[in-house]
């Protein structure tokens, strides 16, 4: 008979695995308060709140944060539109090239980011497009489509097609059917997908290094600090804030799709 | 009008209505309109860029002028087989394989417990426990390991407090895996890779395990199998597609990464770093493109094998 209680060894292994995934992130929180500013000394010689003020007064951090938020917002909007259209077409019908389309959507995230990045960069060079805010958005929107698509396609499959037929039979036009029948059905899936796309874009660094010119998104700023540390305590504070900020959309997406057959965020 | 009359419904009024009728009668047109924007975006921007890059791998760089000569040649691919470049490829594949194996070993118990034993509140806890690290900032995760592995960091402190510094030093003096300190050693790179990609392994394994019906395990037990036998002969084969699916992520992500080995690791390069340097400072786009083809090819083979093992059903 299969026992219903886990053995002690399994419990320890599972708990150890979870701890391994969480302790390093928690460590960041401790470092944000350290008084040591030259090295990564542990344990911290003292605790202070000073670095929060220093970080607050840094214009470069604010600029990077603002750019990241704007890029993420616009990329998310584009990804929402493209991902939903694609999901609507793929979910309920079979047509020529359907498999190719679903592969095409996944490809930007299935191939290593460096390949997506270099491809876009050399294409921009070939087409003489100068690097700007919009080249960053172009790259981000491309790999964010898949997150929205995954969430939307699962929801479309569960939504009964007869609802749409009934609406059309009762005289609603295509726009009304979309507004009053389809949208309420898929809205939470879209919201979850949108949040995940936002988080993905907000955090992206590999593709961005190739599609950004002189501008710095927050991850690019962090990468600079990692490669050539200038003011470590400021980096510590920014890292902690980034962790807190990205947790919100993830928790939001989880609560929005909890209890359905596919919970958002399984495929990053 | 005649069209709608025989279908028994009156035509919808207004231009919006006429358009709706048209789309309703021609679903093919609707599909086309739906699929056109995303297909154009991905097809033109993404595939276009990808092919532009791959095409460059068939050009070569003139050794004297340093300019790209636009004649079709396979010589750039030939350069990949030079000893120093082969080293980079083999080193990266070895790293990807060991990270994948370790992630499967550490991830399996977590996925197994979450799928079979965790209920209610615990289930949600386990789920978020994997999701939050999966989605937290990649750079922050790498950064946290820079803090951990630093010479004055928490790990050295831990060894010192336990009076085990000699053990750490003995380990660091080993060839290949050791180094000056953990943050500039292969072990360090390996640990960071393992940490960053572990959630990608756990989720597919958990999904595969959750699809194993409980009755199958009970049947195995009723037929006389000991728990270890049930695990070995029933559960493990059913979980294998999940492991393979997870390994696709860990393997592919390790193959293409260039930031982790740059921040934590030795000066020996991996494929991602080679691509980055060849296209950037070296200005050798053809060789960078040829190098970029290597992970694509490896993943192509990997995906083909994975598909044969049924890994895609577990995604």
Coordinates of C-alpha atoms in Angstrom, one line a residue:
Chain A
X1 CA 0.0 0.0 0.0
X2 CA 1.3 3.4 -0.9
X3 CA 2.0 5.3 2.2
X4 CA 0.3 8.7 2.6
X5 CA 3.0 10.2 4.7
X6 CA 6.3 11.4 3.3
X7 CA 9.4 9.8 4.7
X8 CA 11.7 12.0 6.7
X9 CA 14.4 11.9 4.1
X10 CA 12.1 13.3 1.5
X11 CA 10.8 16.0 3.7
X12 CA 14.4 17.1 4.5
X13 CA 15.4 17.0 0.8
X14 CA 12.3 19.0 -0.2
X15 CA 12.8 21.6 2.5
X16 CA 16.5 21.9 1.7
X17 CA 15.6 22.5 -2.0
X18 CA 13.2 25.2 -1.1
X19 CA 15.7 26.8 1.3
X20 CA 18.4 26.7 -1.4
X21 CA 16.1 28.7 -3.6
X22 CA 15.2 31.4 -1.0
X23 CA 18.1 32.0 1.3
X24 CA 20.3 33.8 -1.3
X25 CA 17.5 36.3 -2.1
X26 CA 16.9 36.9 1.7
X27 CA 20.6 37.6 2.0
X28 CA 20.2 40.6 -0.3
X29 CA 17.8 42.1 2.3
X30 CA 20.5 41.9 5.0
X31 CA 23.1 43.5 2.8
X32 CA 20.9 46.5 2.1
X33 CA 21.3 47.6 5.7
X34 CA 25.1 47.1 6.1
X35 CA 27.4 49.9 7.1
X36 CA 30.3 48.3 5.1
X37 CA 30.7 50.0 1.8
X38 CA 34.0 48.6 0.4
X39 CA 33.6 44.9 0.5
X40 CA 31.0 42.1 0.8
X41 CA 31.9 41.5 4.4
X42 CA 29.7 39.1 6.4
X43 CA 28.4 39.4 9.0
X44 CA 27.7 43.2 8.5
X45 CA 29.8 45.2 10.9
X46 CA 26.8 47.4 11.7
X47 CA 23.3 48.3 10.4
X48 CA 22.2 51.6 9.0
X49 CA 19.3 53.1 6.9
X50 CA 21.7 55.6 5.4
X51 CA 21.9 53.9 2.0
X52 CA 18.2 54.2 1.3
X53 CA 18.5 58.0 1.5
X54 CA 21.6 57.9 -0.7
X55 CA 19.9 55.8 -3.3
X56 CA 16.8 58.0 -3.2
X57 CA 18.9 61.0 -4.2
X58 CA 20.6 59.3 -7.1
X59 CA 19.2 60.6 -10.4
X60 CA 20.8 57.8 -12.5
X61 CA 18.8 55.2 -10.5
X62 CA 15.6 57.1 -11.1
X63 CA 16.3 57.5 -14.8
X64 CA 17.0 53.8 -15.2
X65 CA 13.9 52.9 -13.3
X66 CA 11.7 55.2 -15.3
X67 CA 13.0 53.9 -18.6
X68 CA 12.4 50.3 -17.4
X69 CA 8.9 51.1 -16.4
X70 CA 8.1 52.8 -19.7
X71 CA 9.6 50.1 -21.8
X72 CA 7.8 47.4 -19.8
X73 CA 4.4 49.2 -20.1
X74 CA 4.6 49.6 -23.8
X75 CA 6.0 46.2 -24.5
X76 CA 3.2 44.7 -22.4
X77 CA 0.5 46.5 -24.3
X78 CA 2.0 45.3 -27.7
X79 CA 2.4 41.8 -26.3
X80 CA -1.2 41.8 -25.0
X81 CA -2.6 42.7 -28.4
X82 CA -0.4 40.4 -30.5
X83 CA -0.6 37.5 -28.0
X84 CA -4.4 37.6 -27.7
X85 CA -4.9 37.8 -31.5
X86 CA -2.6 34.8 -31.9
X87 CA -4.3 32.8 -29.2
X88 CA -7.7 33.5 -30.6
X89 CA -6.7 32.2 -33.9
X90 CA -4.8 29.2 -32.7
X91 CA -7.1 28.0 -29.9
X92 CA -10.3 27.1 -31.6
X93 CA -9.5 26.4 -35.3
X94 CA -7.2 24.4 -37.4
X95 CA -5.6 26.1 -40.3
X96 CA -2.6 25.8 -42.6
X97 CA 0.5 26.9 -40.7
X98 CA -1.0 26.6 -37.3
X99 CA 1.8 24.5 -35.8
X100 CA 4.4 26.9 -37.4
X101 CA 2.7 29.9 -35.8
X102 CA 2.7 28.3 -32.3
X103 CA 6.4 27.4 -32.8
X104 CA 7.1 30.9 -34.0
X105 CA 5.6 32.5 -30.9
X106 CA 7.8 30.3 -28.6
X107 CA 11.0 30.6 -30.5
X108 CA 12.1 34.0 -29.2
X109 CA 12.2 32.6 -25.7
X110 CA 13.2 29.0 -26.5
X111 CA 16.4 30.1 -28.2
X112 CA 19.1 31.5 -26.0
X113 CA 18.6 35.3 -25.4
X114 CA 22.0 36.1 -26.8
X115 CA 20.9 34.8 -30.2
X116 CA 17.7 37.0 -30.2
X117 CA 19.8 39.9 -29.1
X118 CA 22.5 39.6 -31.6
X119 CA 20.0 39.0 -34.4
X120 CA 18.1 42.1 -33.6
X121 CA 21.3 44.2 -33.3
X122 CA 22.7 43.1 -36.6
X123 CA 19.3 43.6 -38.2
X124 CA 19.1 47.2 -36.8
X125 CA 22.6 47.8 -38.2
X126 CA 21.7 46.4 -41.6
X127 CA 18.6 48.5 -41.8
X128 CA 20.4 51.6 -40.4
X129 CA 18.0 52.0 -37.5
X130 CA 19.6 54.0 -34.7
X131 CA 19.3 52.6 -31.2
X132 CA 16.5 54.2 -29.2
X133 CA 13.7 53.6 -26.8
X134 CA 11.8 51.9 -29.6
X135 CA 14.5 49.4 -30.4
X136 CA 14.4 48.2 -26.8
X137 CA 10.6 48.0 -27.0
X138 CA 10.8 46.0 -30.2
X139 CA 13.0 43.4 -28.6
X140 CA 11.0 43.2 -25.4
X141 CA 7.6 42.9 -27.1
X142 CA 8.9 40.1 -29.3
X143 CA 9.7 37.8 -26.4
X144 CA 6.8 38.9 -24.2
X145 CA 4.1 37.8 -26.7
X146 CA 4.6 34.1 -25.6
X147 CA 3.6 34.8 -22.0
X148 CA 0.4 36.4 -22.9
X149 CA -0.2 33.8 -25.6
X150 CA 0.2 30.9 -23.2
X151 CA -2.3 32.4 -20.7
X152 CA -4.8 33.4 -23.3
X153 CA -4.7 30.2 -25.3
X154 CA -5.4 28.1 -22.2
X155 CA -8.4 30.3 -21.4
X156 CA -9.8 30.3 -24.9
X157 CA -9.7 26.5 -24.9
X158 CA -11.8 26.4 -21.8
X159 CA -14.3 29.0 -23.0
X160 CA -17.1 27.4 -24.9
X161 CA -17.4 28.5 -28.5
X162 CA -21.2 28.3 -28.3
X163 CA -21.2 31.5 -26.2
X164 CA -19.9 33.4 -29.2
X165 CA -22.4 31.7 -31.5
X166 CA -25.3 32.5 -29.2
X167 CA -24.2 36.2 -29.0
X168 CA -23.9 36.5 -32.8
X169 CA -27.3 34.7 -33.3
X170 CA -28.9 37.1 -30.9
X171 CA -27.9 40.0 -33.1
X172 CA -24.7 41.3 -31.5
X173 CA -22.1 42.5 -33.9
X174 CA -18.5 41.3 -33.8
X175 CA -17.4 44.3 -31.6
X176 CA -20.3 43.8 -29.1
X177 CA -19.6 40.1 -28.9
X178 CA -15.9 40.8 -28.2
X179 CA -16.8 43.5 -25.6
X180 CA -19.5 41.7 -23.7
X181 CA -18.9 38.0 -24.2
X182 CA -15.3 37.3 -25.0
X183 CA -13.5 39.9 -23.0
X184 CA -15.2 39.2 -19.6
X185 CA -14.3 35.5 -20.1
X186 CA -10.6 36.0 -20.9
X187 CA -10.0 39.2 -18.8
X188 CA -8.3 37.6 -15.8
X189 CA -6.1 35.4 -18.1
X190 CA -5.1 38.6 -19.9
X191 CA -4.4 40.5 -16.7
X192 CA -2.2 37.6 -15.4
X193 CA -0.4 37.3 -18.8
X194 CA 0.1 41.1 -18.8
X195 CA 1.6 41.1 -15.4
X196 CA 4.0 38.3 -16.2
X197 CA 4.9 40.1 -19.5
X198 CA 5.6 43.2 -17.5
X199 CA 7.7 41.3 -15.0
X200 CA 9.6 39.6 -17.8
X201 CA 10.3 42.9 -19.6
X202 CA 11.2 44.8 -16.4
X203 CA 13.8 42.2 -15.6
X204 CA 15.3 41.5 -19.0
X205 CA 19.0 42.1 -19.5
X206 CA 20.5 39.8 -22.2
X207 CA 18.5 41.0 -25.2
X208 CA 18.5 44.6 -23.9
X209 CA 22.3 44.9 -23.9
X210 CA 22.1 44.5 -27.6
X211 CA 19.1 46.6 -28.4
X212 CA 19.8 49.6 -26.2
X213 CA 22.2 52.3 -27.2
X214 CA 23.4 54.7 -24.5
X215 CA 20.2 54.4 -22.5
X216 CA 20.2 52.3 -19.3
X217 CA 17.3 50.3 -18.1
X218 CA 17.4 49.2 -14.5
X219 CA 18.9 45.7 -15.3
X220 CA 21.5 47.3 -17.5
X221 CA 22.4 49.7 -14.7
X222 CA 22.7 46.7 -12.3
X223 CA 24.8 44.8 -14.8
X224 CA 27.2 47.8 -15.0
X225 CA 27.4 47.8 -11.2
X226 CA 28.1 44.1 -11.1
X227 CA 30.9 44.2 -13.7
X228 CA 32.5 47.5 -12.4
X229 CA 31.2 48.1 -8.8
X230 CA 31.2 51.8 -8.0
X231 CA 29.0 52.2 -5.0
X232 CA 28.1 48.7 -3.6
X233 CA 25.6 49.8 -1.0
X234 CA 23.4 51.6 -3.6
X235 CA 23.4 48.4 -5.6
X236 CA 22.3 46.4 -2.6
X237 CA 19.4 48.8 -2.0
X238 CA 18.3 48.7 -5.6
X239 CA 18.6 44.9 -5.7
X240 CA 16.3 44.7 -2.7
X241 CA 13.7 47.1 -4.2
X242 CA 13.8 45.1 -7.5
X243 CA 13.0 41.9 -5.6
X244 CA 10.1 43.5 -3.8
X245 CA 8.7 45.2 -7.0
X246 CA 8.8 42.0 -9.0
X247 CA 7.1 39.9 -6.3
X248 CA 3.9 42.0 -6.7
X249 CA 2.9 41.1 -10.3
X250 CA 3.9 37.5 -9.7
X251 CA 1.6 37.2 -6.6
X252 CA -1.1 39.1 -8.5
X253 CA -0.9 36.8 -11.5
X254 CA -1.0 33.7 -9.2
X255 CA -4.1 34.9 -7.3
X256 CA -5.9 35.8 -10.6
X257 CA -5.5 32.4 -12.2
X258 CA -5.5 30.2 -9.0
X259 CA -8.0 27.4 -9.1
X260 CA -8.0 27.1 -12.9
X261 CA -6.5 24.2 -14.7
X262 CA -3.4 26.2 -15.8
X263 CA -1.9 28.6 -13.3
X264 CA -0.1 31.5 -14.8
X265 CA 3.6 31.7 -14.9
X266 CA 4.6 28.0 -15.3
X267 CA 6.4 28.7 -18.5
X268 CA 8.7 31.6 -18.2
Chain B
X1 CA -29.2 40.5 -48.5
X2 CA -30.0 37.3 -50.3
X3 CA -27.2 35.5 -48.5
X4 CA -28.5 36.3 -45.1
X5 CA -32.1 35.8 -46.0
X6 CA -31.8 32.1 -46.6
X7 CA -29.8 31.6 -43.4
X8 CA -32.9 32.8 -41.5
X9 CA -31.3 35.8 -39.7
X10 CA -31.8 39.4 -40.8
X11 CA -28.7 41.3 -41.7
X12 CA -27.1 43.4 -39.0
X13 CA -27.4 47.2 -39.6
X14 CA -24.6 49.6 -40.2
X15 CA -21.1 49.1 -41.5
X16 CA -20.0 47.4 -38.3
X17 CA -22.9 45.0 -38.7
X18 CA -22.1 44.3 -42.3
X19 CA -18.5 43.6 -41.4
X20 CA -19.6 41.3 -38.6
X21 CA -21.8 39.4 -41.0
X22 CA -18.9 39.0 -43.5
X23 CA -16.6 37.7 -40.8
X24 CA -19.2 35.3 -39.5
X25 CA -19.8 33.8 -42.9
X26 CA -16.1 33.6 -43.7
X27 CA -14.3 32.3 -40.7
X28 CA -11.2 31.9 -42.8
X29 CA -11.1 35.7 -43.3
X30 CA -11.4 36.2 -39.5
X31 CA -8.6 33.8 -38.8
X32 CA -6.4 35.6 -41.4
X33 CA -7.2 39.0 -39.8
X34 CA -6.4 37.6 -36.3
X35 CA -3.2 36.0 -37.3
X36 CA -1.8 38.6 -39.6
X37 CA -0.5 41.2 -37.0
X38 CA 1.4 38.6 -34.8
X39 CA 2.6 36.7 -37.8
X40 CA 3.9 39.8 -39.4
X41 CA 5.6 41.1 -36.2
X42 CA 7.3 37.8 -35.4
X43 CA 7.9 36.8 -39.0
X44 CA 9.4 40.1 -40.1
X45 CA 11.1 41.4 -37.0
X46 CA 12.2 38.1 -35.4
X47 CA 12.7 35.6 -38.2
X48 CA 14.0 38.3 -40.5
X49 CA 16.7 39.3 -37.9
X50 CA 17.5 35.6 -37.2
X51 CA 18.0 34.8 -40.9
X52 CA 20.1 38.0 -41.3
X53 CA 22.3 36.7 -38.6
X54 CA 22.6 33.2 -39.8
X55 CA 23.4 34.4 -43.3
X56 CA 26.4 36.3 -42.0
X57 CA 27.9 33.0 -40.7
X58 CA 28.5 32.1 -44.3
X59 CA 30.7 35.2 -44.8
X60 CA 34.2 35.6 -43.5
X61 CA 36.4 38.2 -42.2
X62 CA 39.4 39.4 -44.1
X63 CA 42.4 38.7 -41.9
X64 CA 44.3 41.8 -43.2
X65 CA 41.8 44.5 -43.4
X66 CA 39.5 43.2 -40.7
X67 CA 36.5 43.9 -42.9
X68 CA 33.8 41.4 -43.7
X69 CA 34.1 39.9 -47.2
X70 CA 30.7 39.1 -48.6
X71 CA 31.5 35.9 -50.4
X72 CA 29.8 32.7 -49.5
X73 CA 32.3 30.5 -47.7
X74 CA 32.4 27.7 -45.1
X75 CA 35.7 28.8 -43.7
X76 CA 34.2 30.6 -40.8
X77 CA 32.6 27.3 -39.7
X78 CA 36.0 25.7 -40.2
X79 CA 37.4 28.1 -37.6
X80 CA 35.0 26.7 -35.0
X81 CA 37.1 23.5 -35.1
X82 CA 40.2 25.2 -34.0
X83 CA 41.4 23.8 -30.7
X84 CA 40.7 27.0 -28.7
X85 CA 37.2 27.3 -30.1
X86 CA 36.5 23.6 -29.6
X87 CA 37.5 24.0 -26.0
X88 CA 34.9 26.7 -25.6
X89 CA 32.2 24.5 -27.0
X90 CA 33.1 21.4 -25.0
X91 CA 33.5 23.4 -21.8
X92 CA 30.0 24.9 -22.3
X93 CA 28.4 21.6 -23.1
X94 CA 30.0 20.0 -20.0
X95 CA 28.8 22.8 -17.8
X96 CA 25.3 22.6 -19.2
X97 CA 25.2 18.8 -18.7
X98 CA 26.4 19.0 -15.1
X99 CA 24.0 21.8 -14.2
X100 CA 21.2 19.8 -15.8
X101 CA 22.1 16.7 -13.8
X102 CA 22.4 18.5 -10.5
X103 CA 19.2 20.4 -11.1
X104 CA 17.3 17.2 -11.7
X105 CA 18.7 15.6 -8.5
X106 CA 18.0 18.6 -6.3
X107 CA 14.7 19.5 -8.0
X108 CA 13.1 16.0 -8.0
X109 CA 12.4 15.8 -4.2
X110 CA 10.9 19.2 -4.2
X111 CA 8.7 18.4 -7.1
X112 CA 7.8 15.0 -5.7
X113 CA 6.8 16.3 -2.3
X114 CA 4.8 19.2 -3.8
X115 CA 3.0 16.8 -6.2
X116 CA 2.3 13.9 -4.0
X117 CA 2.1 15.0 -0.4
X118 CA 1.6 18.8 -0.2
X119 CA -2.1 19.7 0.3
X120 CA -4.0 22.9 0.6
X121 CA -2.0 25.6 2.2
X122 CA 1.2 23.7 1.8
X123 CA 0.6 23.1 -1.8
X124 CA 0.2 26.9 -2.4
X125 CA 3.3 27.5 -0.4
X126 CA 5.3 25.1 -2.5
X127 CA 3.9 26.5 -5.6
X128 CA 4.8 30.1 -4.7
X129 CA 8.1 28.8 -3.3
X130 CA 9.1 27.8 -6.8
X131 CA 7.4 30.6 -8.7
X132 CA 8.9 33.5 -6.8
X133 CA 12.5 32.5 -7.4
X134 CA 11.6 31.6 -11.0
X135 CA 10.4 35.1 -11.6
X136 CA 12.6 37.2 -9.4
X137 CA 15.2 39.3 -11.1
X138 CA 17.9 37.3 -12.8
X139 CA 20.6 39.9 -12.1
X140 CA 19.6 40.1 -8.4
X141 CA 19.9 36.3 -8.1
X142 CA 23.4 36.4 -9.7
X143 CA 24.3 39.3 -7.5
X144 CA 23.3 37.5 -4.3
X145 CA 25.7 34.7 -5.2
X146 CA 28.5 37.2 -5.7
X147 CA 27.8 38.2 -2.1
X148 CA 27.7 34.6 -1.0
X149 CA 30.9 33.4 -2.8
X150 CA 33.0 36.5 -2.1
X151 CA 36.2 35.9 -0.1
X152 CA 34.9 37.9 2.8
X153 CA 31.3 36.6 2.2
X154 CA 29.0 34.4 4.2
X155 CA 30.3 31.1 2.9
X156 CA 33.8 31.7 4.0
X157 CA 32.5 33.0 7.3
X158 CA 30.4 29.8 7.7
X159 CA 33.4 27.6 7.1
X160 CA 35.5 29.7 9.5
X161 CA 32.9 29.5 12.3
X162 CA 32.7 25.8 11.9
X163 CA 36.5 25.6 11.9
X164 CA 36.5 24.0 8.5
X165 CA 38.5 26.6 6.6
X166 CA 41.1 23.9 5.8
X167 CA 38.4 22.0 4.0
X168 CA 37.5 24.9 1.8
X169 CA 41.1 25.6 1.1
X170 CA 41.8 22.0 0.2
X171 CA 38.8 22.1 -2.2
X172 CA 39.9 25.3 -3.8
X173 CA 43.4 23.9 -4.4
X174 CA 41.9 21.2 -6.6
X175 CA 42.5 21.6 -10.3
X176 CA 39.7 22.5 -12.7
X177 CA 36.9 23.0 -10.0
X178 CA 39.1 25.1 -7.7
X179 CA 40.6 28.6 -7.9
X180 CA 41.7 31.6 -5.9
X181 CA 38.3 31.9 -4.3
X182 CA 34.9 30.4 -5.0
X183 CA 33.8 33.5 -6.9
X184 CA 36.4 33.0 -9.5
X185 CA 36.2 29.2 -9.8
X186 CA 34.2 26.7 -11.9
X187 CA 32.4 25.6 -8.8
X188 CA 31.1 29.1 -8.4
X189 CA 29.8 29.4 -11.9
X190 CA 28.2 26.0 -11.6
X191 CA 26.5 26.9 -8.3
X192 CA 25.1 30.1 -9.8
X193 CA 23.8 28.3 -12.9
X194 CA 22.2 25.7 -10.7
X195 CA 20.6 28.2 -8.5
X196 CA 19.2 30.4 -11.3
X197 CA 17.8 27.6 -13.5
X198 CA 16.6 25.2 -10.7
X199 CA 12.9 26.4 -10.8
X200 CA 12.8 25.7 -14.5
X201 CA 13.5 22.0 -13.7
X202 CA 11.0 21.7 -10.8
X203 CA 7.9 22.9 -12.5
X204 CA 7.8 20.4 -15.4
X205 CA 8.7 17.5 -13.1
X206 CA 5.9 18.5 -10.8
X207 CA 3.5 18.7 -13.7
X208 CA 4.4 15.2 -14.9
X209 CA 4.1 13.7 -11.4
X210 CA 0.8 15.3 -10.8
X211 CA -0.6 13.5 -13.8
X212 CA 0.3 10.0 -12.4
X213 CA -2.9 8.6 -11.1
X214 CA -2.8 7.5 -7.4
X215 CA -4.6 4.3 -8.3
X216 CA -1.6 3.2 -10.4
X217 CA 0.7 3.4 -7.4
X218 CA -1.8 1.6 -5.3
X219 CA -2.1 -1.1 -7.9
X220 CA 1.6 -1.5 -7.9
X221 CA 1.6 -1.9 -4.1
X222 CA -1.3 -4.3 -4.2
X223 CA 0.6 -6.5 -6.7
X224 CA 3.4 -6.8 -4.1
X225 CA 5.9 -4.2 -5.0
X226 CA 7.8 -2.6 -2.2
X227 CA 7.6 1.3 -2.2
X228 CA 11.2 1.4 -3.6
X229 CA 10.1 -0.9 -6.5
X230 CA 7.0 1.2 -7.2
X231 CA 9.2 4.3 -7.3
X232 CA 11.7 2.7 -9.6
X233 CA 9.5 0.9 -12.0
X234 CA 6.2 2.9 -12.0
X235 CA 6.8 6.5 -10.9
X236 CA 10.2 7.2 -12.3
X237 CA 9.4 6.2 -15.9
X238 CA 6.2 8.3 -15.8
X239 CA 8.2 11.3 -14.4
X240 CA 10.9 11.0 -17.0
X241 CA 9.2 13.2 -19.6
X242 CA 9.0 15.9 -17.0
X243 CA 12.7 15.6 -16.2
X244 CA 13.5 15.8 -19.9
X245 CA 11.2 18.8 -20.4
X246 CA 13.0 20.6 -17.5
X247 CA 16.4 19.6 -18.9
X248 CA 15.5 21.4 -22.1
X249 CA 15.3 24.7 -20.2
X250 CA 18.4 24.2 -17.9
X251 CA 20.5 22.9 -20.9
X252 CA 19.5 25.6 -23.3
X253 CA 19.7 28.5 -20.8
X254 CA 23.2 27.4 -19.7
X255 CA 24.4 27.1 -23.3
X256 CA 23.5 30.6 -24.2
X257 CA 24.3 32.5 -21.1
X258 CA 27.1 35.0 -21.1
X259 CA 26.5 37.1 -18.0
X260 CA 26.9 34.5 -15.2
X261 CA 30.4 33.2 -16.3
X262 CA 31.4 36.8 -16.7
X263 CA 30.5 37.8 -13.2
X264 CA 31.2 34.6 -11.3
X265 CA 33.8 32.4 -12.8
X266 CA 37.3 31.9 -14.3
X267 CA 38.7 33.7 -17.4
X268 CA 38.0 30.6 -19.5
X269 CA 35.1 31.6 -21.8
X270 CA 31.8 29.9 -22.6
X271 CA 29.9 30.0 -25.9
X272 CA 27.8 33.0 -24.9
X273 CA 30.9 35.0 -23.9
X274 CA 32.6 34.1 -27.2
X275 CA 29.6 35.2 -29.2
X276 CA 29.5 38.4 -27.3
X277 CA 33.2 39.2 -27.7
X278 CA 33.4 38.3 -31.3
X279 CA 30.5 40.6 -32.3
X280 CA 31.5 43.4 -29.9
X281 CA 35.1 44.1 -29.2
X282 CA 36.5 41.8 -31.9
X283 CA 34.0 43.0 -34.6
X284 CA 34.0 39.5 -36.1
X285 CA 30.3 39.2 -36.8
X286 CA 30.7 36.1 -39.1
X287 CA 32.4 34.1 -36.4
X288 CA 30.0 35.3 -33.8
X289 CA 27.1 34.1 -36.0
X290 CA 28.8 30.8 -36.6
X291 CA 29.2 30.4 -32.8
X292 CA 25.6 31.3 -32.3
X293 CA 24.6 28.4 -34.6
X294 CA 26.2 25.9 -32.3
X295 CA 23.7 26.2 -29.4
X296 CA 20.9 26.2 -32.0
X297 CA 22.2 23.0 -33.5
X298 CA 22.7 21.3 -30.1
X299 CA 19.2 22.3 -29.0
X300 CA 17.8 21.1 -32.3
X301 CA 19.2 17.6 -31.7
X302 CA 18.2 17.8 -28.0
X303 CA 14.6 18.8 -28.9
X304 CA 14.4 16.0 -31.4
X305 CA 15.4 13.4 -28.9
X306 CA 13.2 15.0 -26.2
X307 CA 10.2 14.9 -28.6
X308 CA 10.8 11.2 -29.1
X309 CA 10.7 10.7 -25.3
X310 CA 7.4 12.5 -25.1
X311 CA 8.8 15.5 -23.2
X312 CA 6.5 18.0 -24.9
X313 CA 3.4 16.5 -23.3
X314 CA 4.8 17.4 -19.9
X315 CA 5.4 21.1 -20.6

